[in-house]
Coordinates of C-alpha atoms and ligand atoms in Angstrom, one line a residue:
X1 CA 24.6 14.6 7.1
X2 CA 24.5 15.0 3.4
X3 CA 25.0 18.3 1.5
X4 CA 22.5 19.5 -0.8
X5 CA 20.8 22.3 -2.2
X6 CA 17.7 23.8 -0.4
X7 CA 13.4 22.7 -1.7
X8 CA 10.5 23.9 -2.0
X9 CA 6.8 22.6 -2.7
X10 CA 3.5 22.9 -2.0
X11 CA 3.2 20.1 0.9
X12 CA -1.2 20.1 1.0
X13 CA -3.0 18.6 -1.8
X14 CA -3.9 20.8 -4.6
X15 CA -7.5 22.3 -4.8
X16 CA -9.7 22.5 -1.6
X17 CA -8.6 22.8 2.2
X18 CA -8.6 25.9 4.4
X19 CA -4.7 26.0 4.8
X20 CA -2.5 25.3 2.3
X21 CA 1.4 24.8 3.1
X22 CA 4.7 25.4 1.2
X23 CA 7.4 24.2 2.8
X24 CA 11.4 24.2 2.7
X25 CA 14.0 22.0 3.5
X26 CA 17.5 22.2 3.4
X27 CA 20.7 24.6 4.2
X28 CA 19.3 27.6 3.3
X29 CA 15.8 27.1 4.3
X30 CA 16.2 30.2 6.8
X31 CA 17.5 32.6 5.3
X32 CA 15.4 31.9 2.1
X33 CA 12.5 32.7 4.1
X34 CA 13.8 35.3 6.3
X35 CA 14.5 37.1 2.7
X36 CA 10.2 37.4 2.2
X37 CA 9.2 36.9 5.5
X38 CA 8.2 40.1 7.8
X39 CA 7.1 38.9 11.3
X40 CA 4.6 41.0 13.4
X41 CA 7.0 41.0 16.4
X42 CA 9.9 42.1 14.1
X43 CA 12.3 39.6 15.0
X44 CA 14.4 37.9 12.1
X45 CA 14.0 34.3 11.6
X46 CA 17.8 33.8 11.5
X47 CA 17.3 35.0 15.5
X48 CA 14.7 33.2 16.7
X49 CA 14.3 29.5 18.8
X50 CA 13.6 26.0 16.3
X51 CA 10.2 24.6 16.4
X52 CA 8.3 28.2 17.4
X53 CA 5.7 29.6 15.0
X54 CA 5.5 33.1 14.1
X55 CA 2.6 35.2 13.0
X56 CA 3.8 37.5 9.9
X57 CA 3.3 38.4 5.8
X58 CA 5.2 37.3 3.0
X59 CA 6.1 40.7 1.3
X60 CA 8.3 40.4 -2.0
X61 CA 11.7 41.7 -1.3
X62 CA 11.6 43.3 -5.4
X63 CA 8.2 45.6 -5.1
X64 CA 7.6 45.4 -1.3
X65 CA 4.3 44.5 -1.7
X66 CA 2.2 42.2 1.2
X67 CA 1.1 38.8 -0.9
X68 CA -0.1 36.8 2.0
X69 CA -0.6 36.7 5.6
X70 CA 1.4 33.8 6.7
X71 CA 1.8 31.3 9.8
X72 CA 5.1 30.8 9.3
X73 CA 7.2 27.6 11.4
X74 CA 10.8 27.1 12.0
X75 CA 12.1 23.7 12.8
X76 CA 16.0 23.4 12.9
X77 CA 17.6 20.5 11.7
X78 CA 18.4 16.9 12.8
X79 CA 15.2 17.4 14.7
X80 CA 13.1 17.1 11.6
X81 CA 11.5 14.9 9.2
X82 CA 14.8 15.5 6.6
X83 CA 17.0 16.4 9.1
X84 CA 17.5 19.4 7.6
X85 CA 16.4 22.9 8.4
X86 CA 12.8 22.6 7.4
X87 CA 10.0 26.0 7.1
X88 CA 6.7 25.2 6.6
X89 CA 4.4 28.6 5.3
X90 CA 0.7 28.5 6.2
X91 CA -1.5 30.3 4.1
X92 CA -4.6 31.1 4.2
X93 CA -5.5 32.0 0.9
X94 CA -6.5 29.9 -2.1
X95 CA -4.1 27.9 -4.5
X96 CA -3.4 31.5 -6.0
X97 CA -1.8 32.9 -3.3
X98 CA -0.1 29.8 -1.9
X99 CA 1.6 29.3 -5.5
X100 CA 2.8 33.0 -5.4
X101 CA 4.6 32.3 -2.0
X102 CA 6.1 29.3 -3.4
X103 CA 7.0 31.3 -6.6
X104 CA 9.1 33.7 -4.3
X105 CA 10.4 31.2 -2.3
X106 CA 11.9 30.0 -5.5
X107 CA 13.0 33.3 -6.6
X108 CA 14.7 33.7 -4.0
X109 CA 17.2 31.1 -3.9
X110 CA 15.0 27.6 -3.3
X111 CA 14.4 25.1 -6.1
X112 CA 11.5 23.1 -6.8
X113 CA 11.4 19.9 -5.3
X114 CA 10.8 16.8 -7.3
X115 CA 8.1 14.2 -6.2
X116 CA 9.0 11.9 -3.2
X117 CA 12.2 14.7 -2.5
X118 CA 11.3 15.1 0.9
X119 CA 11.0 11.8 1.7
X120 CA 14.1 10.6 0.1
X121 CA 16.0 13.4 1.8
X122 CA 14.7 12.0 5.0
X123 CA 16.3 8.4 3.6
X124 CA 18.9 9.7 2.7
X125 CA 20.2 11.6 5.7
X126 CA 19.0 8.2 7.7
X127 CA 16.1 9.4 9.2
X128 CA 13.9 6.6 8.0
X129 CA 14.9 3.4 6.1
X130 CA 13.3 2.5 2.7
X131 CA 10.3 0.3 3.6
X132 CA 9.2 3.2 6.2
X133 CA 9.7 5.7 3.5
X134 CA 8.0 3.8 0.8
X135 CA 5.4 3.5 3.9
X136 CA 4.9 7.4 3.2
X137 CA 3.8 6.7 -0.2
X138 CA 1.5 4.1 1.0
X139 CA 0.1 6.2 3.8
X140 CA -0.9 9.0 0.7
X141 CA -2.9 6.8 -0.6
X142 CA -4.0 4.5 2.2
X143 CA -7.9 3.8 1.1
X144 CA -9.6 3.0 4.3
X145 CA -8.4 3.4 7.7
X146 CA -7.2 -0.2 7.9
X147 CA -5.1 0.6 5.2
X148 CA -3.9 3.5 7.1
X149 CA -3.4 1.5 9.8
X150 CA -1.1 -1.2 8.0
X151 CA 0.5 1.8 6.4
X152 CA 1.8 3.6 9.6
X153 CA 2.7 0.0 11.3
X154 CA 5.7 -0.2 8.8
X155 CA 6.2 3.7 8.5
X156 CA 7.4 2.6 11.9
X157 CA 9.2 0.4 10.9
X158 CA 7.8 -2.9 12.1
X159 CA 8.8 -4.7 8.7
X160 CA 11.9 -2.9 8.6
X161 CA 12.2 -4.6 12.5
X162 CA 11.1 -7.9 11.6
X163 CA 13.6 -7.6 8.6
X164 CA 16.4 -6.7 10.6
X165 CA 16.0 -10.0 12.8
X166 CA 15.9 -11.7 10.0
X167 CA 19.3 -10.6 8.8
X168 CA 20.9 -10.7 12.4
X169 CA 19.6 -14.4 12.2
X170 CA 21.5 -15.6 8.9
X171 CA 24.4 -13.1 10.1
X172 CA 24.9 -15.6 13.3
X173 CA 24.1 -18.5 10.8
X174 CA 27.0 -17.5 8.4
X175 CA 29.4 -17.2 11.6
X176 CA 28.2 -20.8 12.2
X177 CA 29.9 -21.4 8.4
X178 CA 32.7 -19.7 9.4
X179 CA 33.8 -21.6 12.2
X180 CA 33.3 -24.5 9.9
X181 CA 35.3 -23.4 7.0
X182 CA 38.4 -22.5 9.4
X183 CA 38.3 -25.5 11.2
X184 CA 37.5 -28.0 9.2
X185 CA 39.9 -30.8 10.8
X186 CA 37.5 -30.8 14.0
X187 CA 34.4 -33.0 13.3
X188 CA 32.4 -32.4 16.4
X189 CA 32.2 -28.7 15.3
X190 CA 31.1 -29.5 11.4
X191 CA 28.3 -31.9 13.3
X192 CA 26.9 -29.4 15.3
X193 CA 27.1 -26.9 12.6
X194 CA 25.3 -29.2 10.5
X195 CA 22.7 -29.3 13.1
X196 CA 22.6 -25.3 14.0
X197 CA 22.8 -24.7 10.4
X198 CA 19.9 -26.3 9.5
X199 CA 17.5 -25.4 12.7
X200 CA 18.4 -21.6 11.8
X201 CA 18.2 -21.5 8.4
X202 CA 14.8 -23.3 8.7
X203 CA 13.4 -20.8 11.5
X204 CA 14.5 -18.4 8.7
X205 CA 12.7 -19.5 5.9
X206 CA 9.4 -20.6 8.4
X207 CA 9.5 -16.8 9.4
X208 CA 10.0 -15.7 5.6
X209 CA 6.7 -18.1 4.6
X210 CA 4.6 -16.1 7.4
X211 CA 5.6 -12.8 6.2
X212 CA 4.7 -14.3 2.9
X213 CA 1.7 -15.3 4.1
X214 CA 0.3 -11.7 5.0
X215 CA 0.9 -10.5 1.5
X216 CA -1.8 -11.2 -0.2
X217 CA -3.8 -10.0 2.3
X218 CA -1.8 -6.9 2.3
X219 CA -2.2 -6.2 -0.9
X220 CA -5.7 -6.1 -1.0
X221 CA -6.1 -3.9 2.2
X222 CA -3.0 -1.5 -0.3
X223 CA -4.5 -1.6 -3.8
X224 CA -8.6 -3.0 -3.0
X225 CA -10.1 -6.1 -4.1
X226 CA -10.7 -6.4 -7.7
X227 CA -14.5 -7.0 -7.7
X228 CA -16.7 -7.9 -11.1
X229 CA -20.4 -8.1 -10.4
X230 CA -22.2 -10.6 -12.3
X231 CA -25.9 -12.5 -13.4
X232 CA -28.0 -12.1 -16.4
X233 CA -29.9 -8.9 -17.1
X234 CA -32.4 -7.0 -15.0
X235 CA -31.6 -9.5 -12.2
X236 CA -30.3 -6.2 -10.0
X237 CA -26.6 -5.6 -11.0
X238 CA -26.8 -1.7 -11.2
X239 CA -29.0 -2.0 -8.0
X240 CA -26.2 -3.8 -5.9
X241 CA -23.5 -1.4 -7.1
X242 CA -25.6 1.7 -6.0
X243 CA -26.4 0.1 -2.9
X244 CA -22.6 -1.0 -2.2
X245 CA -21.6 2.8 -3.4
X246 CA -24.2 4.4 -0.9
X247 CA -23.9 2.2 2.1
X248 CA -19.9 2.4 1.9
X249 CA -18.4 5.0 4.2
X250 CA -16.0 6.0 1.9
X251 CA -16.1 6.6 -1.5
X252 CA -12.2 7.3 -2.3
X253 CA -10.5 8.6 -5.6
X254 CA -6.7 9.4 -6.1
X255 CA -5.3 12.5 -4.7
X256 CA -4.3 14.9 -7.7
X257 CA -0.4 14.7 -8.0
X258 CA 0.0 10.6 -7.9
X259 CA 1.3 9.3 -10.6
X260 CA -2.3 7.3 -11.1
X261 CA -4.3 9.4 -13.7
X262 CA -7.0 7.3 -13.9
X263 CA -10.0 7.8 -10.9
X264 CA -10.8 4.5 -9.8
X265 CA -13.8 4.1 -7.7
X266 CA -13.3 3.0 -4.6
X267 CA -16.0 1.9 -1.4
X268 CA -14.9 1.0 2.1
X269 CA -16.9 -2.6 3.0
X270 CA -16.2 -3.3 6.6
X271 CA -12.8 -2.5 6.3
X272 CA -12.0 -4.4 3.1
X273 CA -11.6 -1.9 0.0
X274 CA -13.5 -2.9 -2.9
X275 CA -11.9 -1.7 -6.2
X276 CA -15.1 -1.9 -8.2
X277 CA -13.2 -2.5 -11.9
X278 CA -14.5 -1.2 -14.6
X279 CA -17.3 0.3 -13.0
X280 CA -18.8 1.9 -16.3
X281 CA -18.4 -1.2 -18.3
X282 CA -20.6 -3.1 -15.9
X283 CA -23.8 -2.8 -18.2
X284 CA -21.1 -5.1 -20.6
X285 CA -21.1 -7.8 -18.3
X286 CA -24.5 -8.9 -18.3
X287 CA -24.5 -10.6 -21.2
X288 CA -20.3 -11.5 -21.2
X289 CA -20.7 -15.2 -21.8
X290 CA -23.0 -15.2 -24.3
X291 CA -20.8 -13.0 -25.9
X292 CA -17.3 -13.7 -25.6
X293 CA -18.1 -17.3 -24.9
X294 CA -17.3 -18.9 -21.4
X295 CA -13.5 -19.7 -21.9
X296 CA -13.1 -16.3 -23.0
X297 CA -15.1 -14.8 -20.0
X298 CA -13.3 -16.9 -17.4
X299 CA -9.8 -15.4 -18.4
X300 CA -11.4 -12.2 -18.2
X301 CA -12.9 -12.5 -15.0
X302 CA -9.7 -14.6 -13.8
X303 CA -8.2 -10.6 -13.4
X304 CA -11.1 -10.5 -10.4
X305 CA -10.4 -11.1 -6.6
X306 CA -14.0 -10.7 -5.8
X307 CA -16.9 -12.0 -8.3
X308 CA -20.4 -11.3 -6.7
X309 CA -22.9 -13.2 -8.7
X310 CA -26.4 -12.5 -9.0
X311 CA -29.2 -14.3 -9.5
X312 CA -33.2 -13.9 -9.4
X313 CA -35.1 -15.3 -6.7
X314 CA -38.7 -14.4 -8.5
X315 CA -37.0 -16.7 -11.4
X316 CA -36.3 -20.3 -11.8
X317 CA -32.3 -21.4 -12.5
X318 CA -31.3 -21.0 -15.7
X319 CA -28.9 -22.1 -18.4
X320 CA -27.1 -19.1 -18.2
X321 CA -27.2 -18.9 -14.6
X322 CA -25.4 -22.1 -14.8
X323 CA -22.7 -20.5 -17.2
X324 CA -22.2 -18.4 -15.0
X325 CA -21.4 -20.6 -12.1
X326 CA -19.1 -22.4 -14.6
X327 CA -17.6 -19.6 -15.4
X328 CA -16.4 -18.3 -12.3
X329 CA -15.2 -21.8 -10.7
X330 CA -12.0 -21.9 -8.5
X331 CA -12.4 -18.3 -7.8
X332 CA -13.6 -16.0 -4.6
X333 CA -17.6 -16.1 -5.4
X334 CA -20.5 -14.6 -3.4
X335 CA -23.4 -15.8 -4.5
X336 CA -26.8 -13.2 -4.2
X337 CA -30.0 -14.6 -4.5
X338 CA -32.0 -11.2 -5.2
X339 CA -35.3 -10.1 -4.9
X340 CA -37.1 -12.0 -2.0
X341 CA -40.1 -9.6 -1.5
X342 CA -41.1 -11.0 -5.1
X343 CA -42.8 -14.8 -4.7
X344 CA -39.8 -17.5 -5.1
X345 CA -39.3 -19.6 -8.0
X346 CA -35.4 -19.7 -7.7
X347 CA -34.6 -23.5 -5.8
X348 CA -31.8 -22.6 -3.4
X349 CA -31.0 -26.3 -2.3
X350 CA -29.8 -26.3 -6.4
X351 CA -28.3 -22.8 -6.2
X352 CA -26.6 -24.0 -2.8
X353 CA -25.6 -27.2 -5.3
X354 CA -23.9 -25.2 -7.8
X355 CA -22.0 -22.1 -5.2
X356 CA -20.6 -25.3 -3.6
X357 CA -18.3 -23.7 -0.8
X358 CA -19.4 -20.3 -1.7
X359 CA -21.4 -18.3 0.1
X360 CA -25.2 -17.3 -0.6
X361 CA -26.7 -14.3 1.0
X362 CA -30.5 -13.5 0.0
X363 CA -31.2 -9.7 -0.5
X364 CA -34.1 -7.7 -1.5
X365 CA -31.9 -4.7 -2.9
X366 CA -35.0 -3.0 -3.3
X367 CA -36.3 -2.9 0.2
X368 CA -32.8 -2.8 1.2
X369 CA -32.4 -6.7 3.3
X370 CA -29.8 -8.4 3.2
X371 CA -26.7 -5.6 2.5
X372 CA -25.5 -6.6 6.2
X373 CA -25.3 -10.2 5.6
X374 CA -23.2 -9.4 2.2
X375 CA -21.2 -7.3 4.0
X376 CA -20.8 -9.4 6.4
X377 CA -19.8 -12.3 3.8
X378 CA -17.3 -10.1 2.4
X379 CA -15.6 -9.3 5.0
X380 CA -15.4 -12.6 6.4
X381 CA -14.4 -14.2 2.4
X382 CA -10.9 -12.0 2.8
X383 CA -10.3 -11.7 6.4
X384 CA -11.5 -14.4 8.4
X385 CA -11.5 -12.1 11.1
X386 CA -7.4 -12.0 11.7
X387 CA -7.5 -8.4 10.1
X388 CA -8.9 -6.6 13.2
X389 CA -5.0 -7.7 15.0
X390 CA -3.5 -4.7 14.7
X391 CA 0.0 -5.7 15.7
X392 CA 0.2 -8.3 12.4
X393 CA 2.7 -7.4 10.2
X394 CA 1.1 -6.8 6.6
X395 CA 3.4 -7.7 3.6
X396 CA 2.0 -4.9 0.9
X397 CA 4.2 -3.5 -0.9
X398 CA 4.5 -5.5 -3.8
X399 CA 8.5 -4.3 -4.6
X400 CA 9.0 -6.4 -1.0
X401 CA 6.8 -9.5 -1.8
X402 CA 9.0 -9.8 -4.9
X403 CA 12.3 -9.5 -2.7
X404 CA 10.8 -11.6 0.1
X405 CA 9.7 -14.3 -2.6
X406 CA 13.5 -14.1 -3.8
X407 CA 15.0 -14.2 -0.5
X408 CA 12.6 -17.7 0.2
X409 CA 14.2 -19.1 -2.9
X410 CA 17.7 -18.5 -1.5
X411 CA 17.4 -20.0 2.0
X412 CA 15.5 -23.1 0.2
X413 CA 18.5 -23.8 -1.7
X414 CA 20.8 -23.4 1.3
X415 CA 18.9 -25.5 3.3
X416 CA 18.3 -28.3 0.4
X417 CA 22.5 -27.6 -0.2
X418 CA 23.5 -28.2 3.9
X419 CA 21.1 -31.5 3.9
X420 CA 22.6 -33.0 1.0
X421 CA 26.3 -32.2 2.1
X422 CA 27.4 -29.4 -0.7
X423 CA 30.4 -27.5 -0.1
X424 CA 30.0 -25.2 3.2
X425 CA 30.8 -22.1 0.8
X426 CA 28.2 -22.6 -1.6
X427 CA 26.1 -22.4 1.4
X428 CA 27.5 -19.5 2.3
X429 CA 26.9 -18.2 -0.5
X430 CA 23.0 -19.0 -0.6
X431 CA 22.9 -17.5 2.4
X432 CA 24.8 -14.5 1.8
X433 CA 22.3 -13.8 -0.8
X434 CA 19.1 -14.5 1.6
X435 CA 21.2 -11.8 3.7
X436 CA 21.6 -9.1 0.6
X437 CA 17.5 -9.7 -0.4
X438 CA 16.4 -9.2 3.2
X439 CA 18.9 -5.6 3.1
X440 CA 17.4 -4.4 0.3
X441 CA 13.9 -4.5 1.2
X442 CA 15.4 -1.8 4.2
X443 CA 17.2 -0.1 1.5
X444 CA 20.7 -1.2 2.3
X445 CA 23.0 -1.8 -0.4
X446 CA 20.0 -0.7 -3.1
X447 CA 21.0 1.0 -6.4
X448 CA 21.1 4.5 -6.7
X449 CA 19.0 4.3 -9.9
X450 CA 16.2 2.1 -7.7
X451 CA 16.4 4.8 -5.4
X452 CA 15.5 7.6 -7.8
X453 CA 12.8 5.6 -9.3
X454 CA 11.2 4.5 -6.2
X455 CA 10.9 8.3 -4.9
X456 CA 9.8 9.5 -8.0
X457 CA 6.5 7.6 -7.4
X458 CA 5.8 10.1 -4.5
X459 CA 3.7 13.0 -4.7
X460 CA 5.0 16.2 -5.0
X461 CA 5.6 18.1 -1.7
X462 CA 5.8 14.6 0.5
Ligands
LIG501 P1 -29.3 -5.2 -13.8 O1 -29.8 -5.2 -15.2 O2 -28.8 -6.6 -13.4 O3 -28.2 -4.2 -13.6 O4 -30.5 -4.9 -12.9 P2 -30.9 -3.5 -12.3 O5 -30.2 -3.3 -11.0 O6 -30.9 -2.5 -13.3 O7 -32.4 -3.9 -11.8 C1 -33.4 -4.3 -12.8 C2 -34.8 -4.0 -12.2 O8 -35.0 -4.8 -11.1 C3 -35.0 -2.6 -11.8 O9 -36.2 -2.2 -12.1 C4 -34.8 -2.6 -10.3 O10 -35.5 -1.6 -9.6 C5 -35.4 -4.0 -10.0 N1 -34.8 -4.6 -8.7 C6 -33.6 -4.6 -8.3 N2 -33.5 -5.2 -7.1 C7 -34.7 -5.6 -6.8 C8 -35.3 -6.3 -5.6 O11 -34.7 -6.7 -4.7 N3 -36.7 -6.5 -5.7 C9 -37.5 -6.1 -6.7 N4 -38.8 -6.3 -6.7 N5 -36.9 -5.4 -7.8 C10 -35.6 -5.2 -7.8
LIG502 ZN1 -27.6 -2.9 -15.0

């Protein structure tokens, strides 16, 4: 294990919540606390068993004085998240009182930690590997339980699994080289070689495609699904957003302490996060083509995942109607025909005409019909159903699509370098470099400096 100086944060978020924790990890984590700590029973901490609790007050060694009744646990290192001797304080007080306790802990010998400083500890000391700690991150800011989900899969280190085969594969491939470059003379080995080579390196890359594959889904479930509503004025924009807002289960904004200062608005649609972009500016949008004119508008909306277009059923098609359609071609449209309890003058065999392969769901937002059906649309539009799975590995992280992508592009060119007969050791080398892409992804070999960064992203106290 690694030597370094003792933390201290706050570990709960900031604001609300019953209990709030401060908690210590490191060398000197007992006897910092044993220095403030004065337990019921009387016993020191320096005496007692790892992972009890004990019932107690922080008093400040300087005046003596009580500042909090505590719920105070011990958990001795390797047996911990850091591996290091970790405390964790419970208090019961308010955000005054927890920040005193964390201001003595300090005074007494611990030092603040910096965001993500837990976590990389527990990196560091090789408790987890760097996809399952970057998992952490996610899982802090997972926005619907499916996101949780995907988020806890790789905390446990599924990718970092599915990575690890992955290298052992091109490891046994490289051998294959090997055997190759020492014995060249021998032709029945470079034939086979040829052969294994090839039949590995291509179950490489296949497995590398469906990894790939998951990422955009992945992404979506991570960060939400940009989503622009739509249609002319008055044809029941504001009404849909309200009614998305209300129906969703969750309405999610950042936890205080991310590095995100903006509060995005966020509502939980079977499962499929819907990052409702530039909520306040939707008013804007009515009249966007008019205004910015229809090559303008597509570029803006191009930034969308999700574009749910509106239209009025108690109206015929219009021009603009059709603008819009034009506008948003090649990209992920629902189609909403609303206001059905009002008589129908919208053709839907035309509005079917111009969604194409897009879906139309009918709504009456103000008798509330329909919502299920758009939900249900949704929902089906990103997932197809293959999300429920739970044992799929989802590619999220957008640091390991990019590595991942990079890692594709060097088993391609081994593979295009074996079939057309290059030297074996510029093979080697292609591989080697599929082989170092894949590591870093787990955090092997990864610059210091990356490190920093990436755990600076966390928030403070994880
Ligand atoms: P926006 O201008 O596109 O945002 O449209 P709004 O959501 O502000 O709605 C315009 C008007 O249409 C409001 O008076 C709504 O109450 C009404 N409206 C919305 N949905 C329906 C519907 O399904 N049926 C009827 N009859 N009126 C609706
Ligand atoms: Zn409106």
């Amino acid at each position: 294990m690694l030597d370094f100086d003792t933390i201290a944060a706050i570990s709960t978020p900031m604001g609300e919540g019953a209990i709030a924790i401060v908690r210590l990890s490191g060398e000197e984590a007992i006897t910092i606390a044993d220095r403030i700590f004065k337990s019921v029973s009387n016993k020191r901490l320096t005496d007692v068993a790892s992972h009890t609790i004990h019932y107690g007050h922080i008093v400040d060694p300087k005046t003596e004085q009580v500042v909090e009744e505590v719920m105070l646990s011990i958990m001795k290192g390797p047996k911990t998240f850091t591996r290091e001797d970790i405390i964790e304080i419970n208090c019961h007080g308010g955000i005054v009182s927890v920040n005193r306790v964390l201001q003595l802990v300090i005074a007494n010998g611990a030092r603040l930690a910096e965001p993500g400083e837990f976590t990389k500890r527990a990196f560091l000391n090789g408790r987890v590997d760097l996809s399952q700690a970057e998992a952490v991150m996610d899982l802090i800011r997972a926005k619907t339980d499916k996101a949780m989900n995907m988020a806890i899969g790789q905390m446990e280190g599924r990718l970092s699994k599915l990575v690890r085969h992955l290298r052992q594969e091109i490891l046994e491939t490289l051998a294959h080289v090997e055997v190759n470059i020492d014995y060249p003379e021998y032709d029945d080995v470079e034939e086979m070689t040829h052969q294994v080579l090839i039949e590995k390196a291509s179950n490489v890359r296949q497995e590398i495609d469906k990894l790939l594959q998951t990422s955009h889904q992945g992404k979506i479930l991570r960060e939400g699904l940009a989503t622009v509503i739509i249609g002319r004025p008055n044809v029941g924009k504001s009404s849909l957003l309200n009614s998305l807002v209300q129906d969703a289960k969750a309405i999610v904004t950042d936890i205080p302490g991310t590095t995100r200062d903006v509060i995005e608005e966020y509502v939980n649609v079977r499962g499929v996060p819907l990052r409702l972009v530039d909520t306040a500016g939707i008013r804007e949008t009515e009249d966007i083509v008019e205004r910015i004119g229809v090559e303008r508008s597509r570029q803006y909306l191009k930034e969308a995942d999700l574009i749910l277009l509106v239209l009025n059923f108690n109206e015929e098609l219009t021009d603009e109607d059709k603008k819009l359609f034009e506008a948003v071609k090649g990209m992920d449209v629902i189609v909403i025909v609303n206001k059905t309890d009002l008589e129908q003058k919208i053709n839907l065999e035309e509005v079917q005409q111009f969604a194409g392969d897009h879906p139309v769901v009918t709504t009456s937002l103000l008798q509330e019909q329909g919502i299920d059906q758009l939900e249900e649309a949704i929902a089906a539009l990103f997932f197809g159903g293959t999300i429920e799975s739970q044992d799929l590995t989802y590619l999220s992280n957008t640091r390991h699509i990019a590595l991942l992508t990079q890692a594709r592009g060097a088993i391609d060119e081994a593979i295009t370098g074996i079939e057309s007969g290059v030297p074996i050791d510029i093979v080697q080398i292609d591989l080697t470099r599929t082989w170092e892409l894949l590591g870093e992804i787990i955090g092997d070999a990864v610059h210091e400096s990356l490190i920093d960064q990436l755990f600076s992203q966390f928030c403070l106290g994880k």
